[in-house]
XYZ file of C-alpha atoms in Angstrom:
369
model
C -6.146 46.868 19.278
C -2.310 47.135 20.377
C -0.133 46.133 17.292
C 2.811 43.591 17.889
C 5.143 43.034 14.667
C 6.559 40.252 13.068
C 6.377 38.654 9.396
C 6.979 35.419 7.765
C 6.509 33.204 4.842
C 7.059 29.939 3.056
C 8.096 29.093 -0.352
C 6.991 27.112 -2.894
C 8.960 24.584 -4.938
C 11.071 26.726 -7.404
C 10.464 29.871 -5.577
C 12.230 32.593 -2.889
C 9.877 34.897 -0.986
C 11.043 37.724 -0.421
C 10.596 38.947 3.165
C 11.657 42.784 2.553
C 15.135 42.258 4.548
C 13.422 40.670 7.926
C 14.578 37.597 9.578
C 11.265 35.572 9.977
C 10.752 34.188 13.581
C 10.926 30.255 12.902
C 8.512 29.254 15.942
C 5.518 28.414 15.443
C 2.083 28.342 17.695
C -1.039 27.057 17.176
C -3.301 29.934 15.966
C -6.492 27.474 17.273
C -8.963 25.400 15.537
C -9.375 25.920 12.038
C -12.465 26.106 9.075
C -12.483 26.157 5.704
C -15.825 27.841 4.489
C -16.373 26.987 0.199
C -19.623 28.725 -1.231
C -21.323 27.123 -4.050
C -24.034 28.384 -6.361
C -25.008 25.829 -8.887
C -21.605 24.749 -9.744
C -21.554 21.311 -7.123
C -19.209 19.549 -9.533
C -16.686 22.389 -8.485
C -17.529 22.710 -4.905
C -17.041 18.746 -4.482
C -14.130 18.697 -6.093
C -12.227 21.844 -4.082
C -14.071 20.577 -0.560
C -12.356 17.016 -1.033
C -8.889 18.474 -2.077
C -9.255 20.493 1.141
C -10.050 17.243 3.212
C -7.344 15.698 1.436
C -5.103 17.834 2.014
C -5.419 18.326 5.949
C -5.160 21.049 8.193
C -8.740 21.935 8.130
C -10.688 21.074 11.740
C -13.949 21.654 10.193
C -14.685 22.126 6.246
C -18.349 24.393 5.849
C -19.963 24.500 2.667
C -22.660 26.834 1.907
C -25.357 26.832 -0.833
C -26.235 30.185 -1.997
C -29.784 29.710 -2.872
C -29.317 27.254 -5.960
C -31.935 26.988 -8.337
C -30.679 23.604 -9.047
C -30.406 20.246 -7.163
C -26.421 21.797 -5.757
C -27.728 21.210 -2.232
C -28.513 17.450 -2.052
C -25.289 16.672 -4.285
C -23.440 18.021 -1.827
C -25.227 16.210 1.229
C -24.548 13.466 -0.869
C -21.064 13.772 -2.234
C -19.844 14.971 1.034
C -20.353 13.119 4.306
C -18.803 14.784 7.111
C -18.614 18.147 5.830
C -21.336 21.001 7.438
C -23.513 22.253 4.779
C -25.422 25.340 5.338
C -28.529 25.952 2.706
C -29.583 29.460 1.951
C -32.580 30.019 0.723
C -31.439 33.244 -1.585
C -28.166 33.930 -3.497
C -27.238 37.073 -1.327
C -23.767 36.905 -3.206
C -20.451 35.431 -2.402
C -20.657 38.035 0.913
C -23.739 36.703 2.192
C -22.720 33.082 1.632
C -19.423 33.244 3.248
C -21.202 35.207 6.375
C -23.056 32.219 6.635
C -20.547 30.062 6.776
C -18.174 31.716 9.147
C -20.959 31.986 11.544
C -21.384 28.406 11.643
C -17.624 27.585 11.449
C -16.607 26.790 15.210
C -13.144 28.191 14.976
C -10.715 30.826 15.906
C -9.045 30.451 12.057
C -11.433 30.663 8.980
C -10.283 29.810 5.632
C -12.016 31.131 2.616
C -11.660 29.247 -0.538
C -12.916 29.838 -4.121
C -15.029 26.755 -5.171
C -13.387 27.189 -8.569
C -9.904 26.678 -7.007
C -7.922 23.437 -5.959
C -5.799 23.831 -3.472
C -2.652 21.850 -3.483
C -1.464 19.619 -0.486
C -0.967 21.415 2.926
C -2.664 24.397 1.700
C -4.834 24.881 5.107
C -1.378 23.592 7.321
C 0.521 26.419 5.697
C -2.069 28.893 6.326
C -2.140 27.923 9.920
C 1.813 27.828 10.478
C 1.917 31.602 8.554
C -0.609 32.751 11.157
C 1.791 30.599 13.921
C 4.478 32.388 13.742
C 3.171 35.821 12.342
C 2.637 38.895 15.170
C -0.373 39.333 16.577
C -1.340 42.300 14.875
C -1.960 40.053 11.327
C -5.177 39.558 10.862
C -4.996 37.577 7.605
C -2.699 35.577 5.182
C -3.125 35.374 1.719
C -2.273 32.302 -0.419
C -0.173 32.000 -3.819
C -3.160 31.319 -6.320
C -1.651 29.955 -9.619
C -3.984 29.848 -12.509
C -4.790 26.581 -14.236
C -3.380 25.550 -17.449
C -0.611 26.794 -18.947
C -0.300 30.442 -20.869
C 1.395 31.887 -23.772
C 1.926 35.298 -24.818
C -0.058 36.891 -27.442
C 1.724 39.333 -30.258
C 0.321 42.846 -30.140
C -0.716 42.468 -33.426
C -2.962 39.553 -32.884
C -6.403 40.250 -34.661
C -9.668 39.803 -31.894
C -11.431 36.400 -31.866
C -14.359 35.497 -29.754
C -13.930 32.157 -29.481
C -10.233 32.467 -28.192
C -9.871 32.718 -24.168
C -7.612 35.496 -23.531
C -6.622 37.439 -20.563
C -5.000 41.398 -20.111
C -2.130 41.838 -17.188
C -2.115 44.659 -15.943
C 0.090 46.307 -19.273
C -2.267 45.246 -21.586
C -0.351 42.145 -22.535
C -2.964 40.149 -23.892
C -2.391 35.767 -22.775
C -4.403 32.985 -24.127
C -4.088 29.298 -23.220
C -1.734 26.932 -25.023
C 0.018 23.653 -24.026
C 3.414 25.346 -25.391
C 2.958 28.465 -22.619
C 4.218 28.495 -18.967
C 2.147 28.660 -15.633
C 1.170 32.858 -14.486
C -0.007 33.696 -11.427
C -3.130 34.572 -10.454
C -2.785 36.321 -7.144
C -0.395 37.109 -4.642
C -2.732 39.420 -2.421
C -4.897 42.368 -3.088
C -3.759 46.076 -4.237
C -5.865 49.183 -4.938
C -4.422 51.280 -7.843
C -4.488 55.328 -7.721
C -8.015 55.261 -9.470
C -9.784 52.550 -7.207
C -8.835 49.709 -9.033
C -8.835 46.652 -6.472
C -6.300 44.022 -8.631
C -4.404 41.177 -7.381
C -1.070 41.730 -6.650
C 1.532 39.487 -9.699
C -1.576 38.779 -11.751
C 0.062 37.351 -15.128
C 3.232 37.245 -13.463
C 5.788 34.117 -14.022
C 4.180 31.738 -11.299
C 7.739 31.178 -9.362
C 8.335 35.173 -9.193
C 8.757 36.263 -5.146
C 6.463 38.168 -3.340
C 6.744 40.512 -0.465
C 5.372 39.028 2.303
C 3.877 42.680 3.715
C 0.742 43.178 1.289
C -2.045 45.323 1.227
C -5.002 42.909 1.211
C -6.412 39.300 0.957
C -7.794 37.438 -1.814
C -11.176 36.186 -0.729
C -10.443 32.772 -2.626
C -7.467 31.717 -0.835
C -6.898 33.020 2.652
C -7.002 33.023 6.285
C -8.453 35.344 8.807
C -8.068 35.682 12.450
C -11.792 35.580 13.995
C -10.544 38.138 16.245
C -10.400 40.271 13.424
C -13.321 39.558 12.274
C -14.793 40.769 15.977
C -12.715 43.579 15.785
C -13.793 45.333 12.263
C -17.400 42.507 11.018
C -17.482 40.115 8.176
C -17.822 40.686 4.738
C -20.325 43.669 3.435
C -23.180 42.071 2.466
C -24.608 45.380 0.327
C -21.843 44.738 -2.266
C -22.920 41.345 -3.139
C -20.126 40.060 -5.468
C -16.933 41.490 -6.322
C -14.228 44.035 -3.842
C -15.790 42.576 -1.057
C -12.610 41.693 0.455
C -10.955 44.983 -0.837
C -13.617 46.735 1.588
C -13.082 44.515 4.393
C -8.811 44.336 4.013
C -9.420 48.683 4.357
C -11.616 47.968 7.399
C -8.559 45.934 8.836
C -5.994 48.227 8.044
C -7.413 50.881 9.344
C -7.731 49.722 12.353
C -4.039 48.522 12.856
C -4.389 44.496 11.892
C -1.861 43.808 8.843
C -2.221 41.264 6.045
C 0.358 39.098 5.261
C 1.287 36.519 2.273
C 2.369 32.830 2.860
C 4.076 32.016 -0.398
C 3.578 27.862 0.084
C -0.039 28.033 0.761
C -0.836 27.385 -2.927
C -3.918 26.769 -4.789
C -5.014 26.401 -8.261
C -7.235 28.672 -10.034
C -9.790 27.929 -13.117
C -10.398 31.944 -13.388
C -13.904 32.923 -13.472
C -15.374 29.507 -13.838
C -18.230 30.048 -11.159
C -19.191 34.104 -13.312
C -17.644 34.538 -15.652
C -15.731 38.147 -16.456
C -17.983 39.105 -19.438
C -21.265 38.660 -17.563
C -23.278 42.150 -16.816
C -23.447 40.923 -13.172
C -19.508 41.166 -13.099
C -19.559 44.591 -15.405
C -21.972 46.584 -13.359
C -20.853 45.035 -10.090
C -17.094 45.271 -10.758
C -18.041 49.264 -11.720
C -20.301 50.158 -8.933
C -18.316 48.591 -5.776
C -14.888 49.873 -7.210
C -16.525 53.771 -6.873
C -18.484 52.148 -3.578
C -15.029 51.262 -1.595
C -13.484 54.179 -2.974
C -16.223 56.338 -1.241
C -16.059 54.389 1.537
C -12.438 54.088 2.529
C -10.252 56.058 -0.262
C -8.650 59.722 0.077
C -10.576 62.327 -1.685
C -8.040 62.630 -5.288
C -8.250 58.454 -5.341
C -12.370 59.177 -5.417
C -12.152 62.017 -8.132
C -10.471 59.845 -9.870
C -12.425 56.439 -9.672
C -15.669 58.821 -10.758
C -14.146 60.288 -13.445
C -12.621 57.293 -15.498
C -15.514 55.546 -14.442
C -17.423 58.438 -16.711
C -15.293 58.856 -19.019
C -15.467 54.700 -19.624
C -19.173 54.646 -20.006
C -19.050 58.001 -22.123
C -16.589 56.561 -24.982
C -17.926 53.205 -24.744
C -21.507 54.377 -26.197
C -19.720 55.083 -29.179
C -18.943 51.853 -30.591
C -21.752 49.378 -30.786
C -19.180 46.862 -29.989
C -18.567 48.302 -26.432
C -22.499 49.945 -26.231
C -23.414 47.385 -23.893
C -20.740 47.457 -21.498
C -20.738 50.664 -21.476
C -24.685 50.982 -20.618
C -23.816 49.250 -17.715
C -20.753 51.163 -16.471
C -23.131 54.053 -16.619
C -25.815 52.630 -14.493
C -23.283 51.703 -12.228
C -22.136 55.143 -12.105
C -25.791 56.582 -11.650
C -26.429 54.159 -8.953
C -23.297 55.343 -6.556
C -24.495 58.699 -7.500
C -28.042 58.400 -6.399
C -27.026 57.190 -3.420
C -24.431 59.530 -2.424
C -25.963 60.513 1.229
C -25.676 57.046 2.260
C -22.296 56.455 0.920
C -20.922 59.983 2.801
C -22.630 58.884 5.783
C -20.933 55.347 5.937
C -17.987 57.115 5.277
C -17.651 59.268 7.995
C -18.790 55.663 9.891
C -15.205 54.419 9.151
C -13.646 57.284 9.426
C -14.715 57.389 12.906
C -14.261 54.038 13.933
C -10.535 53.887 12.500
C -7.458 54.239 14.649
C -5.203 54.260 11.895
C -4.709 57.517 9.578
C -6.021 56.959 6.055
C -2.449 58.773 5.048
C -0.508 55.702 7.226
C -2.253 53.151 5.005
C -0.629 51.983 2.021
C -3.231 50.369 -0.337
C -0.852 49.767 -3.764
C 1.515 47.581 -1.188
């Protein structure tokens, strides 16, 4: 592809973005016909509810729901619940990768949105996406929305003894947060970052939910964002072999390394019930989260970000065993670790793969942008 800049960005009520000193270019074109693809897997109640605030909300051309192989009665709730609206019905659960495949192959559209089924997105979400990708240079191949997590959040001292029956979240200090109806809205994402040991986290997580964001960002959150389908021609879809979790990590390294840019559109903004669909104690998301984190790393990483990534990952699983409190997690941190190992080969061999088919140097690419 031949890169052509340009940036720009909305703002939310309350809120500045920050467009790192640029002077955004106010005209706008039509970036084409636009889908919104939703995946549901036994959670219809949620997928109903985030498909109708879409059609709502406007924007959207087309609105494509998948089923990812339900084992309950998801697919004729949603035939039922929403006329109008293409439903594709897999047969398996291949994953939120699979089931978003599916859905941007049958989305006819040159703009496909990707939404969480657990988010709500607020008024002129999909408009906002589309007038981002309007007046953004042709070289962005995505925009990321402003995902604010639902409720409100308070601050928890350091000194707070555990509970399991208290909610509670860790920013990226440590701060421990826990709903309350006397806390303040946080963010949830403002794009995707990779950390100097692999870590794929969204960018502001925890943050004050009117802080500004840079509108230059490393990568997309797969549960609020746009992307160009000639992108998507350019570098595939989503990685199907990861299944759940950094799957658009993977893909925003496959863009960037092949010259497309992500951007940010502050006033695209949707609402996030975190984890409703998973869950972030379940073993799928501990062994996934483990394995793809080392996976991408492999894939797309320099060398000293891959040392790294393998040896906390050890070192995790290692301490863990000592504490029966943490023996379980840590069981599956290891098997993680075991199963990037015994597949090495494969994982050198698709990484000389994108190495080859990049035209951008890894050493040009900024991933904690």
């Amino acid at each position: 592809m031949n890169p052509v800049g340009g940036t720009a960005g909305g703002t939310p009520d309350g809120a500045v973005a920050d467009t790192g000193g640029t002077t955004a270019d106010t005209t706008t074109a039509d970036p084409g016909r636009t889908a919104v693809v939703i995946v549901n897997w036994n959670r219809a109640d949620l997928t109903v509810r985030a498909a109708r605030a879409v059609l709502a909300g406007g924007g959207a051309d087309q609105v494509v729901v998948v089923d990812n192989g339900s084992s309950d009665d998801s697919a004729a709730v949603l035939r039922r619940e929403l006329p109008g609206v293409t439903i594709v019905e897999r047969t398996t659960n291949g994953g939120f990768a699979a089931g978003a495949n599916a859905g941007i192959r049958h989305a006819d559209a040159d703009v496909v949105v990707l939404l969480n089924n657990d988010a709500v997105p607020a008024p002129g979400f999909v408009s906002a996406l589309r007038q981002h990708l309007g007046r953004a240079g042709a070289d962005v191949a995505a925009v990321t929305g402003r995902i604010v997590l639902a409720g409100r959040w308070a601050r928890l001292p350091a000194d707070a003894p555990a509970d399991p029956d208290r909610r509670e979240l860790r920013d990226h200090d440590g701060i421990r947060w826990t709903p309350s109806d006397g806390g303040d809205t946080r963010l949830n994402s403002t794009g995707v970052r990779v950390d100097r040991v692999g870590n794929g986290m969204d960018r502001d997580w925890l943050a004050p939910s009117d802080r500004a964001a840079d509108v230059e960002v490393f990568g997309f959150s797969g549960g609020a964002s746009a992307l160009r389908r000639t992108a998507l021609d350019d570098v595939g879809l989503l990685d199907e072999s990861l299944f759940m979790y950094y799957e658009d990590t993977e893909l925003a390294w496959r863009l960037r390394r092949r010259g497309w840019r992500v951007e940010h559109a502050a006033d695209a903004v949707v609402e996030h019930d975190h984890s409703a669909s998973s869950g972030v104690a379940s073993d799928l998301f501990v062994f996934r989260n483990a394995r793809n984190r080392l996976v991408v790393a492999l894939w797309h990483a320099g060398w000293p970000t891959v040392l790294r990534a393998a040896a906390r990952t050890g070192v995790r699983g290692l301490r863990g065993l000592v504490s029966p409190g943490t023996r379980r997690e840590a069981r599956l941190v290891l098997a993680a670790f075991a199963d990037v190992a015994g597949h090495l080969p494969r994982h050198l061999v698709r990484r000389a793969h994108e190495a080859h088919r990049a035209s951008v140097p890894r050493r040009s690419v900024d991933p904690g942008a």
